[in-house]
Coordinates of C-alpha atoms and ligand atoms in Angstrom, one line a residue:
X1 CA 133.2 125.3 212.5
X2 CA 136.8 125.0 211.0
X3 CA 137.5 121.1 210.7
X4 CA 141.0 119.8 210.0
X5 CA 141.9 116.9 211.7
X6 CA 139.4 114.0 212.2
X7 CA 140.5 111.2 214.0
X8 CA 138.0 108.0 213.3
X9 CA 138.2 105.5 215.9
X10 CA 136.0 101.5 215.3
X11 CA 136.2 100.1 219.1
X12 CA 135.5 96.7 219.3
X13 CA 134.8 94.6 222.7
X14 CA 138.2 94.1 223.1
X15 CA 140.1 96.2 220.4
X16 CA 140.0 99.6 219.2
X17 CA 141.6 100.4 215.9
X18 CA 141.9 104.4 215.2
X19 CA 143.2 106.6 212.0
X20 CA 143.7 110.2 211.7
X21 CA 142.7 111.9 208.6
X22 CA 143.6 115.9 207.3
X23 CA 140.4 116.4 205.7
X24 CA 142.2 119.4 203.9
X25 CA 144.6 116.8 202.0
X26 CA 142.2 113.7 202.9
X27 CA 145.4 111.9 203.4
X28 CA 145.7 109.5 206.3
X29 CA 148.6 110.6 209.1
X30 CA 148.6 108.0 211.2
X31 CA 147.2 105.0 211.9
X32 CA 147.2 102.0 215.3
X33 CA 144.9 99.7 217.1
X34 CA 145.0 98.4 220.4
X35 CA 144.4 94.9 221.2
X36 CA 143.2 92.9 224.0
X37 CA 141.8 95.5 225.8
X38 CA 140.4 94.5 229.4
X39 CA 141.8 90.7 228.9
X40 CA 145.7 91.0 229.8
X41 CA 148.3 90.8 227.8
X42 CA 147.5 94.2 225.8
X43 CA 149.0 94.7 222.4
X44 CA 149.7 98.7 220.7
X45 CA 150.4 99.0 217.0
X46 CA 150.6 101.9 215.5
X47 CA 152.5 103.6 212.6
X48 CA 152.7 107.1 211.1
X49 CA 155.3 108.7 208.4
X50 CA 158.9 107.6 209.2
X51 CA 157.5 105.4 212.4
X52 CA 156.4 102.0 212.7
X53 CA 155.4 99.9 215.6
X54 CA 153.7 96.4 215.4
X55 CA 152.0 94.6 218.8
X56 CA 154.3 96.3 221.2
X57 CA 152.9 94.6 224.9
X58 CA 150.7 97.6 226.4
X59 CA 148.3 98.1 229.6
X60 CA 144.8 99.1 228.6
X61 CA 142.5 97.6 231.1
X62 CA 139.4 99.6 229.3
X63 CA 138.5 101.7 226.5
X64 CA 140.0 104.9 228.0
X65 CA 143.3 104.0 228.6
X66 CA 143.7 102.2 224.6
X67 CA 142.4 105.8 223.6
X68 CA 145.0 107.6 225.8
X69 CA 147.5 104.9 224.2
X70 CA 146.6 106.0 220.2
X71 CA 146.6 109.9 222.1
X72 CA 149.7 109.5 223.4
X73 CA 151.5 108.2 220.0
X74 CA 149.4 111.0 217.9
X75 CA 151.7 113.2 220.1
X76 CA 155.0 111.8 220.9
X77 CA 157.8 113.4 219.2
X78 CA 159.7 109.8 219.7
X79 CA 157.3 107.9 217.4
X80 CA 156.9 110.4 214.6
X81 CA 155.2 113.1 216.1
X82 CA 152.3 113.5 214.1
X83 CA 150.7 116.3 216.0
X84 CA 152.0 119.3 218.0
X85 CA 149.2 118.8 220.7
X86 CA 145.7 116.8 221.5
X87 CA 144.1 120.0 220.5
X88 CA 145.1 119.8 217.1
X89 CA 142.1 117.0 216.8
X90 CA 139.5 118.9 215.7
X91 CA 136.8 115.6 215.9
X92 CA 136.6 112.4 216.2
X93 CA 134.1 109.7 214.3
X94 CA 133.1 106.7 215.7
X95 CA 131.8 103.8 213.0
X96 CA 128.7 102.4 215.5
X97 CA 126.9 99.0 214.1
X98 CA 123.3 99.6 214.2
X99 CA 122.2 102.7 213.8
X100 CA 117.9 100.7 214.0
X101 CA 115.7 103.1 212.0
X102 CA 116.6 106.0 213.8
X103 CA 120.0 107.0 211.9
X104 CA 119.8 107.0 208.7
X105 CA 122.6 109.7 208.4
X106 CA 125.4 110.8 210.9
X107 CA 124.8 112.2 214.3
X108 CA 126.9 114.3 216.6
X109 CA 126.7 112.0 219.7
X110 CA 125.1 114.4 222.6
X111 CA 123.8 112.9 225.5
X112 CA 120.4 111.8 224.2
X113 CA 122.0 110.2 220.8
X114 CA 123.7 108.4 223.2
X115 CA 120.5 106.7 225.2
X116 CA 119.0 106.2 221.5
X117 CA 122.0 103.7 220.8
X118 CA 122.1 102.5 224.1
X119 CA 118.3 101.8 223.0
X120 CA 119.5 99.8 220.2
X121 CA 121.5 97.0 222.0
X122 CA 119.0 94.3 221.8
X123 CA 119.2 94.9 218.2
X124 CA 123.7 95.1 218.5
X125 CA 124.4 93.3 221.8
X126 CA 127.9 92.9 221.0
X127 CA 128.6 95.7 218.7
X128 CA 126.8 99.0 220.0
X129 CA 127.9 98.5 223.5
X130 CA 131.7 98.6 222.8
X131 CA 130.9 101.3 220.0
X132 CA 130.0 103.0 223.3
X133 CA 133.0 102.1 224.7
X134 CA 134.8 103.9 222.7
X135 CA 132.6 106.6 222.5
X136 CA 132.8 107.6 226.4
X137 CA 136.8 106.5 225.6
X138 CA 137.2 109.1 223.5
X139 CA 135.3 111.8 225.5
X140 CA 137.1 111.1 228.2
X141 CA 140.3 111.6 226.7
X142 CA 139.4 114.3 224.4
X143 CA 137.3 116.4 226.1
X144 CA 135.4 119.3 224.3
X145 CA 135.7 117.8 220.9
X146 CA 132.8 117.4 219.1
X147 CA 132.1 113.2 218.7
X148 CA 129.9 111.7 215.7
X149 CA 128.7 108.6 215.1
X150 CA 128.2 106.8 211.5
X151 CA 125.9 103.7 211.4
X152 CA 126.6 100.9 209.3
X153 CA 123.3 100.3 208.9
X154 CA 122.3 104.1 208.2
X155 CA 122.7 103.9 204.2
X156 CA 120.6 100.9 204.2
X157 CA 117.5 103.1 205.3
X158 CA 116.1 103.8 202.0
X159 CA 115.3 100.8 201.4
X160 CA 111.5 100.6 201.0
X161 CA 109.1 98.1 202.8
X162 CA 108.7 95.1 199.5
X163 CA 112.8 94.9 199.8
X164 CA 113.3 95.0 204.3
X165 CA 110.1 93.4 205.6
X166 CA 110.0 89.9 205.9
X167 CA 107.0 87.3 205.1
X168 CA 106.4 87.2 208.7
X169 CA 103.4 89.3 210.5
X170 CA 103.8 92.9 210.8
X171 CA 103.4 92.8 214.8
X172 CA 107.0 91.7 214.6
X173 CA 108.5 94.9 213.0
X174 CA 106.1 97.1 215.2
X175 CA 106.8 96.1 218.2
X176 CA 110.3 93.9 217.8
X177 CA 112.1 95.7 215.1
X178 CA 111.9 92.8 213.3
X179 CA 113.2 93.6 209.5
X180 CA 116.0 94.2 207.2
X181 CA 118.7 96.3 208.3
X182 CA 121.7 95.8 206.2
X183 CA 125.7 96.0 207.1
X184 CA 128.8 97.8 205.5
X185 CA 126.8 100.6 204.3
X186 CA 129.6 102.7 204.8
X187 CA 132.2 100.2 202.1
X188 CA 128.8 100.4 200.3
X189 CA 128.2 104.3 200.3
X190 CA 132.0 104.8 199.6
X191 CA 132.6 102.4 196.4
X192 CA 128.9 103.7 195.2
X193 CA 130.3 107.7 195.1
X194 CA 133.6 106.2 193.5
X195 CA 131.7 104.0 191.2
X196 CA 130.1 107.3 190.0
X197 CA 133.4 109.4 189.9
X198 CA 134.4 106.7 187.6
X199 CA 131.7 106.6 185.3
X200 CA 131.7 110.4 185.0
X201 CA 127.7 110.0 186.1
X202 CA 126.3 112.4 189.1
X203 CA 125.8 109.9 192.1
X204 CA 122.3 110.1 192.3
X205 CA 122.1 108.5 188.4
X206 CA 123.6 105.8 189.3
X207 CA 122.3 101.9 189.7
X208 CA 125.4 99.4 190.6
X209 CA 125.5 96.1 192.7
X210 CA 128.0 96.6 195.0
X211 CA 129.8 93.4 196.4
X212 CA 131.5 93.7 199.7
X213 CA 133.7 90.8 200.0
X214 CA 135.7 90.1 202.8
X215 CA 135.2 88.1 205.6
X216 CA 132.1 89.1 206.5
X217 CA 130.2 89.2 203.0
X218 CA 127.2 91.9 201.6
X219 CA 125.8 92.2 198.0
X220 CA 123.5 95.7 197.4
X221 CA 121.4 96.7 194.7
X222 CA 122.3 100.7 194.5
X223 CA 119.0 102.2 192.4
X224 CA 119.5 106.1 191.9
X225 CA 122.2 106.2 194.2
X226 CA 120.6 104.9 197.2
X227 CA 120.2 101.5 198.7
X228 CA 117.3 99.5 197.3
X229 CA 118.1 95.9 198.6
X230 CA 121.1 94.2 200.6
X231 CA 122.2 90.8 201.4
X232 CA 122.5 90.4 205.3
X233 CA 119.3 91.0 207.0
X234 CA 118.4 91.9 210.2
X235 CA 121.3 90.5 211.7
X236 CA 125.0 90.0 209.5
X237 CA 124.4 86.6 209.4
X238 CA 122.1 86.5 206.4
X239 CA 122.8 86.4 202.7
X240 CA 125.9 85.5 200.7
X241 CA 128.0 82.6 202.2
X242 CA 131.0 83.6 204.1
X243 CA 134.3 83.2 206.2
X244 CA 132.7 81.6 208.9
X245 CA 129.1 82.2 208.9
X246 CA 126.6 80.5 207.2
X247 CA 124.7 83.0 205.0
X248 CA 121.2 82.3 204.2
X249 CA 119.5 78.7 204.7
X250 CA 116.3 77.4 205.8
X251 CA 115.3 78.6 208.8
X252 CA 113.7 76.1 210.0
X253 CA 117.2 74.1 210.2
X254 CA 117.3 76.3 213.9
X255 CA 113.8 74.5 215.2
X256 CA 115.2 71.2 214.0
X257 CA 118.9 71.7 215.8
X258 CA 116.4 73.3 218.9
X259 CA 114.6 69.7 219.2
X260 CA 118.1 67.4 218.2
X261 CA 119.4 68.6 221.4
X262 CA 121.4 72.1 220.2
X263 CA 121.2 74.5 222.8
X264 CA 120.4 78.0 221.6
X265 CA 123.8 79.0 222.2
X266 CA 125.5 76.2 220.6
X267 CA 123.6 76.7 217.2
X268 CA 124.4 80.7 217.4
X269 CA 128.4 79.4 217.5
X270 CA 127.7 77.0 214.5
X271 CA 126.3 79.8 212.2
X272 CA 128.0 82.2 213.0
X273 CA 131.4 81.1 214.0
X274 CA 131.9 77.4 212.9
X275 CA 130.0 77.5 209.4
X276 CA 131.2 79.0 205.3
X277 CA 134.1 78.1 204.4
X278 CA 135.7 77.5 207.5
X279 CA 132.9 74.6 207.6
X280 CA 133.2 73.1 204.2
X281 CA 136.5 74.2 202.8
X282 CA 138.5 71.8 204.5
X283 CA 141.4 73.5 205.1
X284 CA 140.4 74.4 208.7
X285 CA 140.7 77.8 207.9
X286 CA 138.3 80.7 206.8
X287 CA 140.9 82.3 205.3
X288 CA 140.4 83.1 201.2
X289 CA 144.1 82.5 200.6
X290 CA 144.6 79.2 202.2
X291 CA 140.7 77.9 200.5
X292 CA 142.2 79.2 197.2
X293 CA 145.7 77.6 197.4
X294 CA 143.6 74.1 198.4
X295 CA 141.8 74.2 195.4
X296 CA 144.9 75.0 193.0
X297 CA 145.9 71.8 194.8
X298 CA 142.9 70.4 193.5
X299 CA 141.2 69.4 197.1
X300 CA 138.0 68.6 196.6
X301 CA 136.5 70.0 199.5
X302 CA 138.2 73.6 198.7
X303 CA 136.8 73.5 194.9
X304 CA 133.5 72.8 196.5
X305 CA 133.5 75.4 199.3
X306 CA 134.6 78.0 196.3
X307 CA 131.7 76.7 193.9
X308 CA 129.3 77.1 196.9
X309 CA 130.5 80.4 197.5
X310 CA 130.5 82.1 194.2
X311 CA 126.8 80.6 193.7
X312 CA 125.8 82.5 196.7
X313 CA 127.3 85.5 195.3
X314 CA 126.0 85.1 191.7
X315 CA 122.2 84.5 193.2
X316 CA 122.4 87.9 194.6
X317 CA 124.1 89.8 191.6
X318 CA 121.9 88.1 189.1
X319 CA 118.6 88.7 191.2
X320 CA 119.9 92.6 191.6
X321 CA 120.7 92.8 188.1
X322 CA 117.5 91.3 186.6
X323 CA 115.3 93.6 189.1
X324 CA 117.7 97.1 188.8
X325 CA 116.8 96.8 185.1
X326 CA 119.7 99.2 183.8
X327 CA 122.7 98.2 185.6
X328 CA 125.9 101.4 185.2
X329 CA 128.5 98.6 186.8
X330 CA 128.8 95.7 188.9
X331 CA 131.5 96.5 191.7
X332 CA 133.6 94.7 193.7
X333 CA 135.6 95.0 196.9
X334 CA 136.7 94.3 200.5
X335 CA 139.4 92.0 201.3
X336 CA 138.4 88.9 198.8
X337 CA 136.7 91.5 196.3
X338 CA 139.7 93.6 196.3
X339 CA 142.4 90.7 196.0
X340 CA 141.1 87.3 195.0
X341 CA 141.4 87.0 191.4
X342 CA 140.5 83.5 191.3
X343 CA 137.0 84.3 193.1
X344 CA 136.5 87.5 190.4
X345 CA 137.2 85.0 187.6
X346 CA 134.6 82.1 189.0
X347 CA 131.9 85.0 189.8
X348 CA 132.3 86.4 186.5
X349 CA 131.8 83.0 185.0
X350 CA 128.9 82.2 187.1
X351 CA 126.9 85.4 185.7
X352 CA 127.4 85.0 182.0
X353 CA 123.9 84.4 181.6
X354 CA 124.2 88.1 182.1
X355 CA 126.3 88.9 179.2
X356 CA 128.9 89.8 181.5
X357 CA 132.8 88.9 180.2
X358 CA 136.3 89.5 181.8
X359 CA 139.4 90.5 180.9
X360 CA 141.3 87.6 182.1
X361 CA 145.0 89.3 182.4
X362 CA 143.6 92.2 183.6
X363 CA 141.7 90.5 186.6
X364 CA 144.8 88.3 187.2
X365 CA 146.8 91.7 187.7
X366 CA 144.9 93.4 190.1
X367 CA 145.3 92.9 193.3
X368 CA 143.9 95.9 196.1
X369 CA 143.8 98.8 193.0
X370 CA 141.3 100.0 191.3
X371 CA 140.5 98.3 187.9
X372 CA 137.8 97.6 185.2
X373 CA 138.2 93.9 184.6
X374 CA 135.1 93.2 182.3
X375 CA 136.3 92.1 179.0
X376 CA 135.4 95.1 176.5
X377 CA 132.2 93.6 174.8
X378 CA 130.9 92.6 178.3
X379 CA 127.1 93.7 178.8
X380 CA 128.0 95.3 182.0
X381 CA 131.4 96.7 183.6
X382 CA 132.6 95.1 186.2
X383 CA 135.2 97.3 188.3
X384 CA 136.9 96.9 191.4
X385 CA 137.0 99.7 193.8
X386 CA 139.0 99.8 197.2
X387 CA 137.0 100.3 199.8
X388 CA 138.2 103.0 202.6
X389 CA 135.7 102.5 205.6
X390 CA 137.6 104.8 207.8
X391 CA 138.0 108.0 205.3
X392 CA 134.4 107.5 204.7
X393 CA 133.2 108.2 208.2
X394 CA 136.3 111.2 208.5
X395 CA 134.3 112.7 205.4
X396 CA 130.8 112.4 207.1
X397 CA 132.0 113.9 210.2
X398 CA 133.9 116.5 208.5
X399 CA 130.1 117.7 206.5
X400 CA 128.2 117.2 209.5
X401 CA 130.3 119.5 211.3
X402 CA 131.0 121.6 208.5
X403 CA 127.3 122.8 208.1
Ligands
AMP501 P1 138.2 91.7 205.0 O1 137.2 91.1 205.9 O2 137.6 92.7 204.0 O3 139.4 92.2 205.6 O4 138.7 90.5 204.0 C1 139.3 89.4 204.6 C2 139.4 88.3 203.5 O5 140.1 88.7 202.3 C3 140.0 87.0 204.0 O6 139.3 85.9 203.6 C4 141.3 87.0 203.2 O7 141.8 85.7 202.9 C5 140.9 87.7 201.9 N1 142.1 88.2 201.2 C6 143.0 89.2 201.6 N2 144.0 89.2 200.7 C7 143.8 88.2 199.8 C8 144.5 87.8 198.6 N3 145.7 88.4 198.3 N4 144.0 86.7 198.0 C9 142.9 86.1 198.3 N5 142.2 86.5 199.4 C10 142.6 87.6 200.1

């Protein structure tokens, strides 16, 4: 099958964002998201070469009509005209959350793959079922091309048992699901095959701890390639500290809340929503740019938030990096990863038990491109990578379909 146009759509409950990729090229020709979907006040952005638009007010009541919205603009001479006709989309990839242990690579979404994710909600409640959303959207819409879906938990699946089962009895994974999953893994998979362009090492050589950092947060340990251990657990709640969810903490806090009077609902807001550094930065923000100007302010709150932070990150790296053994690079990315020099500069610092140095003017220079900022006598390179979710899943889809 001839593949030249892959549009990649991420539906949320209430947004959709969508890009469209020529896999000949791989360059990106266009790129919206539609807001508010099914809660009034619609918003459409959307922006291709020689055309931009920013939240003009829209009506998408559901999924289908914010897809006909993007498939309208792909085609409008008006606003750039990026493609002759709908037909010119030759497939579309869809990032779903939780992929369980079924996926553990991408799938062209027939019927059953469908009823197999549907399967999966208890596990996704609020991501798979808008995933579908978009799914049935984009069917809808664009009928007769072919639809795949690529898990963000799928390159977490070869993990083995010692680093996704928990200390808790095995009846639990059996019959629950209860275990390690792992998020991002497409950020993951993509800075892992860039990590090894970079070191001019075939992919499957290659150890790294990748950092996500954004602000949702996820540290891996990359052991021949593959993923050997990750931060967040079965749920993204778990691991490094972040925007506004806790990260890991005792879990019997939850009991304790349970018999204070916290309702079960009220303590999922707290860790989830209310917690990080929205919690303790005191700027009232989870934002990385309003906790970092705080500190240069020298608030004491922000500079504690940031220590807090960075040890989270550091206990991860430095546990990865002691049990990888041989370590090719430590990489960094996402939004903080990819633009917070301050937070490079404090991690850094915090693993120079490691032998790990910086190049101090080189870290303070980069900002979103791709750089090695270890100093040159540092025991490991550190780089940081972009990450590029979306032209990750338009690459899977392309080589699933390209078979
Ligand atoms: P993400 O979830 O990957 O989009 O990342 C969002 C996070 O990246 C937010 O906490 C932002 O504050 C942070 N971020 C984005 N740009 C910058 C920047 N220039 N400096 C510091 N943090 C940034």
């Amino acid at each position: 099958m001839s593949i030249h146009n892959v549009l990649v759509v991420n539906a949320g409950s209430s947004s959709l964002k969508f890009m469209l990729f020529d896999m000949v090229s791989e360059k990106m020709l266009a790129k919206g998201q539609v807001e508010r979907i099914g809660i009034g006040r619609s918003l459409f952005s959307y922006s291709t070469e020689g055309f931009s638009e920013k939240q003009v007010p829209c009506e998408a009541p559901d999924h289908t009509s914010a897809v006909q919205l993007a498939c309208n603009a792909l085609i409008a001479p008006e606003k750039g005209g990026c493609l002759k006709a709908l037909s010119d989309i030759d497939a579309v990839g869809h990032r779903i959350v939780h992929g369980g242990e079924k996926y553990s690579t991408p799938v062209l979404l027939t019927e059953e793959a469908q009823a197999e994710i549907v399967k999966l909600i208890p596990l996704a409640p609020l991501h798979n079922p808008a995933s579908l959303q978009g799914v049935k959207g984009c069917e809808h819409v664009l009928p007769g091309v072919p639809h795949v879906g690529i898990f963000d938990t799928a390159f977490h699946q070869t993990m083995p048992e010692e680093s996704y089962l928990y200390g808790l009895p095995r009846v639990l994974h059996e019959k629950l699901g209860v275990r390690k999953y792992g998020f991002h893994g497409t950020s993951h998979k993509f800075v892992t095959q860039r990590a090894a362009e970079v070191l001019g090492k075939p992919v499957e050589t290659v150890n790294l701890v990748t950092c996500h950092l954004g602000n949702g947060s996820s540290i891996t340990a990359v052991k021949d390639g593959k993923c050997w251990d990750t931060s967040m657990g079965m749920t993204p709640l778990a691991g490094v500290m972040m925007g506004t969810r806790s990260g890991d903490f005792d879990p019997a806090i939850v009991l304790y809340l349970l018999k204070n009077g916290y309702t079960a609902e009220a303590i999922d807001k707290l860790i989830n929503k209310e917690s990080g550094v929205l919690a303790l930065g005191g700027t009232g923000s989870s934002d990385m740019r309003d906790l970092c100007a705080a500190r240069e302010r020298g608030e004491s709150a922000a500079q504690l938030a940031m220590a807090r932070l960075v040890h989270s990150y550091a206990m991860y790296v430095g546990g990865y990096v002691a049990q990888l053994g041989h370590v090719d690079a430590i990489v960094m990315t996402g939004g903080i990863g990819e633009n917070s020099w301050e937070t490079r500069e404090a991690l850094v610092k915090a693993i120079s038990g490691l032998g790990v140095t910086l190049d101090v003017e080189v870290n303070r220079m980069c900002r979103g491109s791709e750089a090695t900022i270890s100093g040159s006598d540092s025991a490991i390179p550190v780089m940081v990578l972009p990450t590029n979710e979306e032209l990750m899943i338009a690459r899977e889809t392309f080589t699933l379909l390209s078979k």
